Amino acid sequence: MSKLLHVQVLRALAALSVAFLHAQHDAEGLAARIGHGFAALDRFPWMAGVDVFFVISGFIMVYASRPLFGEAGARGVFLARRLVRIVPLYWAVTTLYLAVSLAAPALLNSAPLQPWQVLASYLFVPFERPDGTVQPLYSLGWTLNYEMFFYLLFAAVIVRPKRIALSLLVAGLAVLVLAGRLLPLPQPLAFWTDPILLEFAFGLGLGWLHAKGVTLGRGVRWALALAAVALLAANLIDLRSDLSEMRPLAWGLPAALLVAAAALSRTEREPSALTRFAVTAGDASYAIYLVHPFAIRGMGVVLARTGADAALGPWGFVALSLAVTLLAGILVHRLFERPLTDALRAWVDRRA
């Protein structure tokens, strides 16, 4: 079982938070179709689960790369391990989405893309759609476009000693964000200079504290977690106007408080059965995040065709969708993602 139990639990909650948001979107359509009232819980920023992921990513890169800092061949090993971790499942769901878009476009809400845009989606290169959004073919991949860019920056500095490498990387992220604020940059440069990059820097800082042996008592960690939830619940930004500029402060900082509460813990006690299950879900969080639209939309189609949606109701649909999402994510992780990742990782390590 993972040594970072609380971080894995937080990963599970972050993935399910995003799934909960999207399940509510589909529940609104269901409610309109069957004539039920439905008041979505949209005051809380469920999408901030993505911000939690970004902070965790910065933290985990420091934690997992401890033996690589300052090593001559670290760049290749680091990038190969990251590609092995991210690419197989993402390419699989992107290909599935592409197949569905060609076979049954009515099931999807997106407009068709040009062949070069499909290729760019597989290569993690951001581009602007006709509607102005900067999203790949499988829209959830916008987060992975940031992740892969961050990995490239991390690889650029990993050959230096850890303290120097992290200082250079944090400074580089700050310079990129500043350049994006001062210069009218085209895509994909505008995407790669978004303030959301600062959330990776928050995680790098927490990774440095963890490496220095900094820990927090149980009371302090609970206080940080409660403060983070309170700040998120206040929802201080207008999603329609200032999300891009204010997101690192309004969502990123609370996310950093949550990750600090999870990562800077002292000696772990024997985990309960519930914690062990949550860790299992956390291990599958990447799969949960990527497959949840298929699970939610698939449930909607099945319920509509069987007529069970009226009896279930909107909130019943949300609950069932989350349960199916959780099950599907764990199965995909255990049957596809983990075996393939382990095999590719072993191959990469042998070559290294």
mmCIF file of C-alpha atoms in Angstrom:
data_model
loop_
_atom_site.group_PDB
_atom_site.id
_atom_site.type_symbol
_atom_site.label_atom_id
_atom_site.label_comp_id
_atom_site.label_asym_id
_atom_site.label_seq_id
_atom_site.Cartn_x
_atom_site.Cartn_y
_atom_site.Cartn_z
ATOM 1 C CA MET A 1 0.000 0.000 0.000
ATOM 2 C CA SER A 2 1.166 3.552 -0.743
ATOM 3 C CA LYS A 3 3.223 5.309 1.929
ATOM 4 C CA LEU A 4 1.345 8.549 1.230
ATOM 5 C CA LEU A 5 -2.034 7.306 2.370
ATOM 6 C CA HIS A 6 -3.637 10.690 2.914
ATOM 7 C CA VAL A 7 -2.393 12.000 -0.425
ATOM 8 C CA GLN A 8 -3.976 9.018 -2.156
ATOM 9 C CA VAL A 9 -7.254 9.615 -0.315
ATOM 10 C CA LEU A 10 -7.129 13.243 -1.443
ATOM 11 C CA ARG A 11 -6.545 12.112 -5.019
ATOM 12 C CA ALA A 12 -9.688 9.990 -4.854
ATOM 13 C CA LEU A 13 -11.736 12.900 -3.505
ATOM 14 C CA ALA A 14 -10.370 15.234 -6.200
ATOM 15 C CA ALA A 15 -11.290 12.841 -9.022
ATOM 16 C CA LEU A 16 -14.766 12.210 -7.604
ATOM 17 C CA SER A 17 -15.280 15.952 -7.132
ATOM 18 C CA VAL A 18 -14.868 16.517 -10.879
ATOM 19 C CA ALA A 19 -17.078 13.507 -11.620
ATOM 20 C CA PHE A 20 -19.748 14.863 -9.262
ATOM 21 C CA LEU A 21 -19.777 18.153 -11.165
ATOM 22 C CA HIS A 22 -20.244 16.452 -14.530
ATOM 23 C CA ALA A 23 -22.851 14.039 -13.175
ATOM 24 C CA GLN A 24 -24.886 17.061 -12.081
ATOM 25 C CA HIS A 25 -24.691 18.478 -15.612
ATOM 26 C CA ASP A 26 -26.212 15.288 -17.030
ATOM 27 C CA ALA A 27 -28.740 15.167 -14.179
ATOM 28 C CA GLU A 28 -30.009 18.601 -15.239
ATOM 29 C CA GLY A 29 -30.760 17.216 -18.699
ATOM 30 C CA LEU A 30 -32.461 14.199 -17.170
ATOM 31 C CA ALA A 31 -34.589 16.423 -14.936
ATOM 32 C CA ALA A 32 -35.693 18.533 -17.895
ATOM 33 C CA ARG A 33 -36.563 15.395 -19.880
ATOM 34 C CA ILE A 34 -38.724 13.791 -17.192
ATOM 35 C CA GLY A 35 -40.159 17.031 -15.824
ATOM 36 C CA HIS A 36 -38.540 16.916 -12.392
ATOM 37 C CA GLY A 37 -37.146 19.865 -10.527
ATOM 38 C CA PHE A 38 -33.401 19.803 -9.906
ATOM 39 C CA ALA A 39 -31.251 22.330 -8.059
ATOM 40 C CA ALA A 40 -27.590 21.546 -8.712
ATOM 41 C CA LEU A 41 -25.093 22.111 -5.906
ATOM 42 C CA ASP A 42 -23.139 24.587 -7.974
ATOM 43 C CA ARG A 43 -22.040 27.066 -5.312
ATOM 44 C CA PHE A 44 -19.095 24.884 -4.382
ATOM 45 C CA PRO A 45 -16.295 24.785 -7.016
ATOM 46 C CA TRP A 46 -16.165 21.040 -7.636
ATOM 47 C CA MET A 47 -13.809 21.638 -10.567
ATOM 48 C CA ALA A 48 -11.160 22.668 -8.020
ATOM 49 C CA GLY A 49 -10.389 18.962 -7.849
ATOM 50 C CA VAL A 50 -8.195 19.686 -10.877
ATOM 51 C CA ASP A 51 -6.263 22.277 -8.858
ATOM 52 C CA VAL A 52 -5.719 19.685 -6.141
ATOM 53 C CA PHE A 53 -4.306 17.356 -8.793
ATOM 54 C CA PHE A 54 -1.875 20.029 -10.010
ATOM 55 C CA VAL A 55 -0.569 20.734 -6.511
ATOM 56 C CA ILE A 56 -0.225 16.998 -5.855
ATOM 57 C CA SER A 57 1.631 16.629 -9.145
ATOM 58 C CA GLY A 58 4.228 19.194 -8.098
ATOM 59 C CA PHE A 59 4.613 17.468 -4.747
ATOM 60 C CA ILE A 60 4.856 13.949 -6.170
ATOM 61 C CA MET A 61 7.465 14.928 -8.766
ATOM 62 C CA VAL A 62 9.777 16.019 -5.945
ATOM 63 C CA TYR A 63 8.930 12.990 -3.811
ATOM 64 C CA ALA A 64 9.307 10.384 -6.569
ATOM 65 C CA SER A 65 12.390 11.938 -8.188
ATOM 66 C CA ARG A 66 14.606 11.996 -5.092
ATOM 67 C CA PRO A 67 17.138 9.487 -6.508
ATOM 68 C CA LEU A 68 17.313 11.315 -9.865
ATOM 69 C CA PHE A 69 18.272 14.850 -8.859
ATOM 70 C CA GLY A 70 21.792 15.690 -9.962
ATOM 71 C CA GLU A 71 22.241 12.520 -12.022
ATOM 72 C CA ALA A 72 23.580 12.815 -15.561
ATOM 73 C CA GLY A 73 20.963 10.567 -17.205
ATOM 74 C CA ALA A 74 18.045 11.785 -15.123
ATOM 75 C CA ARG A 75 16.242 13.622 -17.925
ATOM 76 C CA GLY A 76 15.663 10.566 -20.075
ATOM 77 C CA VAL A 77 14.659 8.334 -17.169
ATOM 78 C CA PHE A 78 12.272 10.919 -15.744
ATOM 79 C CA LEU A 79 10.541 11.659 -19.050
ATOM 80 C CA ALA A 80 10.290 7.990 -19.971
ATOM 81 C CA ARG A 81 8.635 7.180 -16.646
ATOM 82 C CA ARG A 82 6.210 10.083 -17.012
ATOM 83 C CA LEU A 83 5.270 9.076 -20.557
ATOM 84 C CA VAL A 84 4.710 5.499 -19.443
ATOM 85 C CA ARG A 85 2.470 6.742 -16.637
ATOM 86 C CA ILE A 86 0.384 9.225 -18.622
ATOM 87 C CA VAL A 87 0.277 8.250 -22.286
ATOM 88 C CA PRO A 88 -1.223 4.720 -22.535
ATOM 89 C CA LEU A 89 -4.516 5.385 -20.761
ATOM 90 C CA TYR A 90 -4.916 8.868 -22.222
ATOM 91 C CA TRP A 91 -4.345 7.632 -25.760
ATOM 92 C CA ALA A 92 -6.785 4.778 -25.117
ATOM 93 C CA VAL A 93 -9.631 7.042 -23.972
ATOM 94 C CA THR A 94 -8.862 9.568 -26.721
ATOM 95 C CA THR A 95 -9.085 6.798 -29.317
ATOM 96 C CA LEU A 96 -12.338 5.559 -27.787
ATOM 97 C CA TYR A 97 -13.734 9.093 -27.866
ATOM 98 C CA LEU A 98 -12.650 9.477 -31.487
ATOM 99 C CA ALA A 99 -14.370 6.202 -32.392
ATOM 100 C CA VAL A 100 -17.590 7.301 -30.694
ATOM 101 C CA SER A 101 -17.458 10.692 -32.407
ATOM 102 C CA LEU A 102 -17.241 8.972 -35.790
ATOM 103 C CA ALA A 103 -19.766 6.215 -35.121
ATOM 104 C CA ALA A 104 -22.374 8.068 -33.035
ATOM 105 C CA PRO A 105 -21.695 11.833 -33.049
ATOM 106 C CA ALA A 106 -25.152 12.541 -31.582
ATOM 107 C CA LEU A 107 -23.945 11.146 -28.246
ATOM 108 C CA LEU A 108 -21.325 13.884 -27.957
ATOM 109 C CA ASN A 109 -21.637 17.631 -27.638
ATOM 110 C CA SER A 110 -18.439 18.651 -29.447
ATOM 111 C CA ALA A 111 -17.909 19.788 -33.023
ATOM 112 C CA PRO A 112 -15.631 17.732 -35.321
ATOM 113 C CA LEU A 113 -11.956 18.670 -35.470
ATOM 114 C CA GLN A 114 -9.437 18.837 -38.283
ATOM 115 C CA PRO A 115 -6.945 15.939 -38.661
ATOM 116 C CA TRP A 116 -4.048 18.109 -37.455
ATOM 117 C CA GLN A 117 -6.037 18.959 -34.328
ATOM 118 C CA VAL A 118 -6.620 15.272 -33.644
ATOM 119 C CA LEU A 119 -2.869 14.675 -33.987
ATOM 120 C CA ALA A 120 -2.127 17.622 -31.701
ATOM 121 C CA SER A 121 -4.484 16.096 -29.139
ATOM 122 C CA TYR A 122 -2.421 12.923 -29.046
ATOM 123 C CA LEU A 123 0.823 14.923 -28.792
ATOM 124 C CA PHE A 124 -0.353 17.170 -25.903
ATOM 125 C CA VAL A 125 -0.082 20.345 -27.999
ATOM 126 C CA PRO A 126 -2.772 22.910 -27.068
ATOM 127 C CA PHE A 127 -4.838 24.522 -29.826
ATOM 128 C CA GLU A 128 -7.871 26.779 -29.979
ATOM 129 C CA ARG A 129 -11.181 25.321 -31.064
ATOM 130 C CA PRO A 130 -13.647 27.256 -33.233
ATOM 131 C CA ASP A 131 -15.645 28.142 -30.094
ATOM 132 C CA GLY A 132 -12.571 29.755 -28.513
ATOM 133 C CA THR A 133 -11.841 27.055 -25.938
ATOM 134 C CA VAL A 134 -8.347 25.570 -25.790
ATOM 135 C CA GLN A 135 -9.091 21.875 -25.430
ATOM 136 C CA PRO A 136 -7.952 18.685 -27.183
ATOM 137 C CA LEU A 137 -10.238 16.178 -28.871
ATOM 138 C CA TYR A 138 -11.022 14.582 -25.504
ATOM 139 C CA SER A 139 -11.671 17.772 -23.588
ATOM 140 C CA LEU A 140 -10.469 16.481 -20.198
ATOM 141 C CA GLY A 141 -7.023 16.295 -21.743
ATOM 142 C CA TRP A 142 -6.509 20.040 -21.232
ATOM 143 C CA THR A 143 -5.210 19.187 -17.768
ATOM 144 C CA LEU A 144 -2.710 16.717 -19.226
ATOM 145 C CA ASN A 145 -1.474 19.368 -21.642
ATOM 146 C CA TYR A 146 -0.408 21.332 -18.566
ATOM 147 C CA GLU A 147 0.997 18.223 -16.899
ATOM 148 C CA MET A 148 3.181 17.309 -19.860
ATOM 149 C CA PHE A 149 4.482 20.859 -20.164
ATOM 150 C CA PHE A 150 5.343 20.824 -16.465
ATOM 151 C CA TYR A 151 7.156 17.515 -16.899
ATOM 152 C CA LEU A 152 9.284 19.002 -19.681
ATOM 153 C CA LEU A 153 10.231 21.916 -17.437
ATOM 154 C CA PHE A 154 10.985 19.528 -14.574
ATOM 155 C CA ALA A 155 13.172 17.385 -16.828
ATOM 156 C CA ALA A 156 15.123 20.475 -17.863
ATOM 157 C CA VAL A 157 16.325 21.090 -14.292
ATOM 158 C CA ILE A 158 16.447 17.610 -12.766
ATOM 159 C CA VAL A 159 20.130 17.140 -13.644
ATOM 160 C CA ARG A 160 20.963 19.831 -11.084
ATOM 161 C CA PRO A 161 21.062 19.266 -7.315
ATOM 162 C CA LYS A 162 17.591 19.295 -5.795
ATOM 163 C CA ARG A 163 17.717 22.704 -4.100
ATOM 164 C CA ILE A 164 19.049 24.419 -7.230
ATOM 165 C CA ALA A 165 16.692 22.511 -9.522
ATOM 166 C CA LEU A 166 13.578 23.410 -7.562
ATOM 167 C CA SER A 167 14.638 27.052 -7.228
ATOM 168 C CA LEU A 168 15.174 27.292 -10.990
ATOM 169 C CA LEU A 169 11.870 25.605 -11.721
ATOM 170 C CA VAL A 170 9.815 27.804 -9.399
ATOM 171 C CA ALA A 171 11.507 30.899 -10.831
ATOM 172 C CA GLY A 172 10.888 29.652 -14.365
ATOM 173 C CA LEU A 173 7.195 29.079 -13.693
ATOM 174 C CA ALA A 174 6.894 32.586 -12.244
ATOM 175 C CA VAL A 175 8.663 34.113 -15.271
ATOM 176 C CA LEU A 176 6.388 32.245 -17.683
ATOM 177 C CA VAL A 177 3.260 33.453 -15.898
ATOM 178 C CA LEU A 178 4.599 37.024 -15.823
ATOM 179 C CA ALA A 179 5.374 36.885 -19.543
ATOM 180 C CA GLY A 180 1.857 35.693 -20.231
ATOM 181 C CA ARG A 181 0.446 38.649 -18.333
ATOM 182 C CA LEU A 182 2.663 41.242 -20.046
ATOM 183 C CA LEU A 183 2.734 39.971 -23.645
ATOM 184 C CA PRO A 184 -0.119 39.249 -26.080
ATOM 185 C CA LEU A 185 0.986 35.689 -26.850
ATOM 186 C CA PRO A 186 -0.674 33.408 -29.413
ATOM 187 C CA GLN A 187 -1.604 29.795 -28.752
ATOM 188 C CA PRO A 188 -0.105 27.549 -27.540
ATOM 189 C CA LEU A 189 2.187 30.059 -25.795
ATOM 190 C CA ALA A 190 -0.755 31.740 -24.069
ATOM 191 C CA PHE A 191 -1.828 28.351 -22.710
ATOM 192 C CA TRP A 192 1.672 27.573 -21.451
ATOM 193 C CA THR A 193 1.902 30.860 -19.555
ATOM 194 C CA ASP A 194 -1.432 30.686 -17.734
ATOM 195 C CA PRO A 195 -1.352 31.516 -13.986
ATOM 196 C CA ILE A 196 -2.547 27.994 -13.213
ATOM 197 C CA LEU A 197 1.114 26.950 -13.623
ATOM 198 C CA LEU A 198 1.749 28.455 -10.199
ATOM 199 C CA GLU A 199 -0.174 25.575 -8.644
ATOM 200 C CA PHE A 200 2.650 23.235 -9.652
ATOM 201 C CA ALA A 201 5.002 25.601 -7.816
ATOM 202 C CA PHE A 202 2.867 25.252 -4.677
ATOM 203 C CA GLY A 203 3.332 21.503 -4.900
ATOM 204 C CA LEU A 204 7.080 21.857 -5.443
ATOM 205 C CA GLY A 205 7.298 23.887 -2.250
ATOM 206 C CA LEU A 206 5.408 21.232 -0.305
ATOM 207 C CA GLY A 207 7.666 18.563 -1.790
ATOM 208 C CA TRP A 208 10.694 20.507 -0.559
ATOM 209 C CA LEU A 209 9.221 20.782 2.944
ATOM 210 C CA HIS A 210 8.491 17.061 2.978
ATOM 211 C CA ALA A 211 12.040 16.270 1.849
ATOM 212 C CA LYS A 212 13.387 18.435 4.702
ATOM 213 C CA GLY A 213 11.392 16.355 7.164
ATOM 214 C CA VAL A 214 8.765 18.992 8.005
ATOM 215 C CA THR A 215 5.648 17.451 9.572
ATOM 216 C CA LEU A 216 2.463 18.874 11.055
ATOM 217 C CA GLY A 217 0.463 17.705 14.032
ATOM 218 C CA ARG A 218 -3.003 16.261 13.662
ATOM 219 C CA GLY A 219 -4.706 19.413 14.960
ATOM 220 C CA VAL A 220 -2.824 21.690 12.584
ATOM 221 C CA ARG A 221 -3.598 19.468 9.618
ATOM 222 C CA TRP A 222 -7.299 19.420 10.439
ATOM 223 C CA ALA A 223 -7.251 23.210 10.782
ATOM 224 C CA LEU A 224 -5.622 23.554 7.349
ATOM 225 C CA ALA A 225 -8.139 21.188 5.761
ATOM 226 C CA LEU A 226 -11.131 22.976 7.279
ATOM 227 C CA ALA A 227 -9.738 26.379 6.262
ATOM 228 C CA ALA A 228 -9.242 25.099 2.718
ATOM 229 C CA VAL A 229 -12.815 23.810 2.456
ATOM 230 C CA ALA A 230 -14.138 27.091 3.880
ATOM 231 C CA LEU A 231 -12.165 29.113 1.319
ATOM 232 C CA LEU A 232 -13.415 26.918 -1.510
ATOM 233 C CA ALA A 233 -16.985 27.114 -0.256
ATOM 234 C CA ALA A 234 -16.743 30.911 -0.294
ATOM 235 C CA ASN A 235 -16.176 30.595 -4.064
ATOM 236 C CA LEU A 236 -14.616 34.023 -4.386
ATOM 237 C CA ILE A 237 -14.219 34.103 -8.177
ATOM 238 C CA ASP A 238 -16.630 34.622 -11.034
ATOM 239 C CA LEU A 239 -16.237 31.653 -13.360
ATOM 240 C CA ARG A 240 -17.284 33.736 -16.341
ATOM 241 C CA SER A 241 -14.729 36.522 -16.003
ATOM 242 C CA ASP A 242 -11.701 36.242 -13.764
ATOM 243 C CA LEU A 243 -11.204 32.483 -13.389
ATOM 244 C CA SER A 244 -7.894 32.410 -15.261
ATOM 245 C CA GLU A 245 -6.298 35.260 -13.321
ATOM 246 C CA MET A 246 -7.611 34.451 -9.851
ATOM 247 C CA ARG A 247 -7.687 30.669 -9.938
ATOM 248 C CA PRO A 248 -4.245 30.086 -8.328
ATOM 249 C CA LEU A 249 -5.309 32.220 -5.361
ATOM 250 C CA ALA A 250 -8.976 31.306 -5.038
ATOM 251 C CA TRP A 251 -8.621 27.577 -5.759
ATOM 252 C CA GLY A 252 -4.885 26.874 -5.888
ATOM 253 C CA LEU A 253 -4.045 28.067 -2.398
ATOM 254 C CA PRO A 254 -6.876 26.087 -0.749
ATOM 255 C CA ALA A 255 -5.737 23.102 -2.791
ATOM 256 C CA ALA A 256 -2.212 23.618 -1.434
ATOM 257 C CA LEU A 257 -3.580 23.701 2.125
ATOM 258 C CA LEU A 258 -5.363 20.399 1.512
ATOM 259 C CA VAL A 259 -2.225 18.804 0.087
ATOM 260 C CA ALA A 260 -0.163 20.138 3.005
ATOM 261 C CA ALA A 261 -2.647 18.587 5.437
ATOM 262 C CA ALA A 262 -2.430 15.270 3.592
ATOM 263 C CA ALA A 263 1.300 15.140 2.818
ATOM 264 C CA LEU A 264 2.973 16.605 5.900
ATOM 265 C CA SER A 265 1.630 14.060 8.350
ATOM 266 C CA ARG A 266 3.613 12.232 10.988
ATOM 267 C CA THR A 267 3.825 8.482 11.553
ATOM 268 C CA GLU A 268 0.837 6.769 9.974
ATOM 269 C CA ARG A 269 -1.433 4.678 12.148
ATOM 270 C CA GLU A 270 -2.787 1.363 10.907
ATOM 271 C CA PRO A 271 -5.333 2.433 8.263
ATOM 272 C CA SER A 272 -8.983 1.514 8.716
ATOM 273 C CA ALA A 273 -10.908 -0.477 6.133
ATOM 274 C CA LEU A 274 -12.493 2.740 4.846
ATOM 275 C CA THR A 275 -9.084 4.370 4.475
ATOM 276 C CA ARG A 276 -7.743 1.336 2.619
ATOM 277 C CA PHE A 277 -10.672 1.505 0.203
ATOM 278 C CA ALA A 278 -10.127 5.244 -0.277
ATOM 279 C CA VAL A 279 -6.441 4.573 -1.006
ATOM 280 C CA THR A 280 -7.502 1.994 -3.588
ATOM 281 C CA ALA A 281 -9.693 4.652 -5.201
ATOM 282 C CA GLY A 282 -6.774 7.088 -5.001
ATOM 283 C CA ASP A 283 -4.523 4.628 -6.795
ATOM 284 C CA ALA A 284 -7.171 4.538 -9.533
ATOM 285 C CA SER A 285 -7.781 8.303 -9.523
ATOM 286 C CA TYR A 286 -6.195 8.864 -12.946
ATOM 287 C CA ALA A 287 -8.462 6.221 -14.445
ATOM 288 C CA ILE A 288 -11.480 7.591 -12.559
ATOM 289 C CA TYR A 289 -10.780 11.065 -13.932
ATOM 290 C CA LEU A 290 -10.406 9.905 -17.533
ATOM 291 C CA VAL A 291 -13.248 7.376 -17.725
ATOM 292 C CA HIS A 292 -15.929 9.179 -15.727
ATOM 293 C CA PRO A 293 -17.529 10.945 -18.750
ATOM 294 C CA PHE A 294 -18.003 7.565 -20.441
ATOM 295 C CA ALA A 295 -19.505 6.078 -17.273
ATOM 296 C CA ILE A 296 -21.849 9.009 -16.675
ATOM 297 C CA ARG A 297 -23.007 9.376 -20.275
ATOM 298 C CA GLY A 298 -23.327 5.611 -20.634
ATOM 299 C CA MET A 299 -25.515 5.432 -17.540
ATOM 300 C CA GLY A 300 -27.698 8.183 -18.941
ATOM 301 C CA VAL A 301 -28.206 6.332 -22.228
ATOM 302 C CA VAL A 302 -29.007 3.033 -20.501
ATOM 303 C CA LEU A 303 -31.473 4.610 -18.067
ATOM 304 C CA ALA A 304 -33.193 6.595 -20.801
ATOM 305 C CA ARG A 305 -33.653 3.539 -23.028
ATOM 306 C CA THR A 306 -34.953 1.366 -20.190
ATOM 307 C CA GLY A 307 -37.206 4.064 -18.767
ATOM 308 C CA ALA A 308 -35.569 3.742 -15.367
ATOM 309 C CA ASP A 309 -34.477 7.381 -15.300
ATOM 310 C CA ALA A 310 -37.924 8.620 -14.242
ATOM 311 C CA ALA A 311 -38.055 6.252 -11.288
ATOM 312 C CA LEU A 312 -34.468 6.976 -10.276
ATOM 313 C CA GLY A 313 -34.726 10.774 -10.457
ATOM 314 C CA PRO A 314 -31.877 13.281 -10.928
ATOM 315 C CA TRP A 315 -30.134 12.758 -7.582
ATOM 316 C CA GLY A 316 -30.521 9.002 -7.848
ATOM 317 C CA PHE A 317 -28.849 9.276 -11.233
ATOM 318 C CA VAL A 318 -25.971 11.279 -9.719
ATOM 319 C CA ALA A 319 -25.451 8.719 -6.956
ATOM 320 C CA LEU A 320 -25.584 5.761 -9.344
ATOM 321 C CA SER A 321 -23.268 7.510 -11.811
ATOM 322 C CA LEU A 322 -20.646 8.089 -9.120
ATOM 323 C CA ALA A 323 -20.853 4.460 -8.016
ATOM 324 C CA VAL A 324 -20.464 3.228 -11.597
ATOM 325 C CA THR A 325 -17.640 5.711 -12.175
ATOM 326 C CA LEU A 326 -15.794 4.478 -9.104
ATOM 327 C CA LEU A 327 -16.218 0.841 -10.104
ATOM 328 C CA ALA A 328 -15.243 1.491 -13.726
ATOM 329 C CA GLY A 329 -12.171 3.485 -12.704
ATOM 330 C CA ILE A 330 -10.914 0.776 -10.339
ATOM 331 C CA LEU A 331 -11.482 -1.947 -12.960
ATOM 332 C CA VAL A 332 -9.734 0.036 -15.697
ATOM 333 C CA HIS A 333 -6.856 0.726 -13.327
ATOM 334 C CA ARG A 334 -6.420 -2.884 -12.275
ATOM 335 C CA LEU A 335 -7.097 -4.596 -15.598
ATOM 336 C CA PHE A 336 -5.523 -2.140 -18.048
ATOM 337 C CA GLU A 337 -3.655 0.812 -16.602
ATOM 338 C CA ARG A 338 -1.562 -0.828 -13.869
ATOM 339 C CA PRO A 339 -0.480 -3.971 -15.794
ATOM 340 C CA LEU A 340 0.496 -1.951 -18.853
ATOM 341 C CA THR A 341 2.240 0.741 -16.813
ATOM 342 C CA ASP A 342 4.163 -1.845 -14.785
ATOM 343 C CA ALA A 343 5.298 -3.662 -17.928
ATOM 344 C CA LEU A 344 6.400 -0.471 -19.672
ATOM 345 C CA ARG A 345 8.068 0.837 -16.516
ATOM 346 C CA ALA A 346 10.068 -2.389 -16.166
ATOM 347 C CA TRP A 347 11.127 -2.084 -19.815
ATOM 348 C CA VAL A 348 12.176 1.542 -19.316
ATOM 349 C CA ASP A 349 14.141 0.713 -16.169
ATOM 350 C CA ARG A 350 15.955 -2.150 -17.897
ATOM 351 C CA ARG A 351 17.024 0.147 -20.721
ATOM 352 C CA ALA A 352 18.038 2.831 -18.240
#
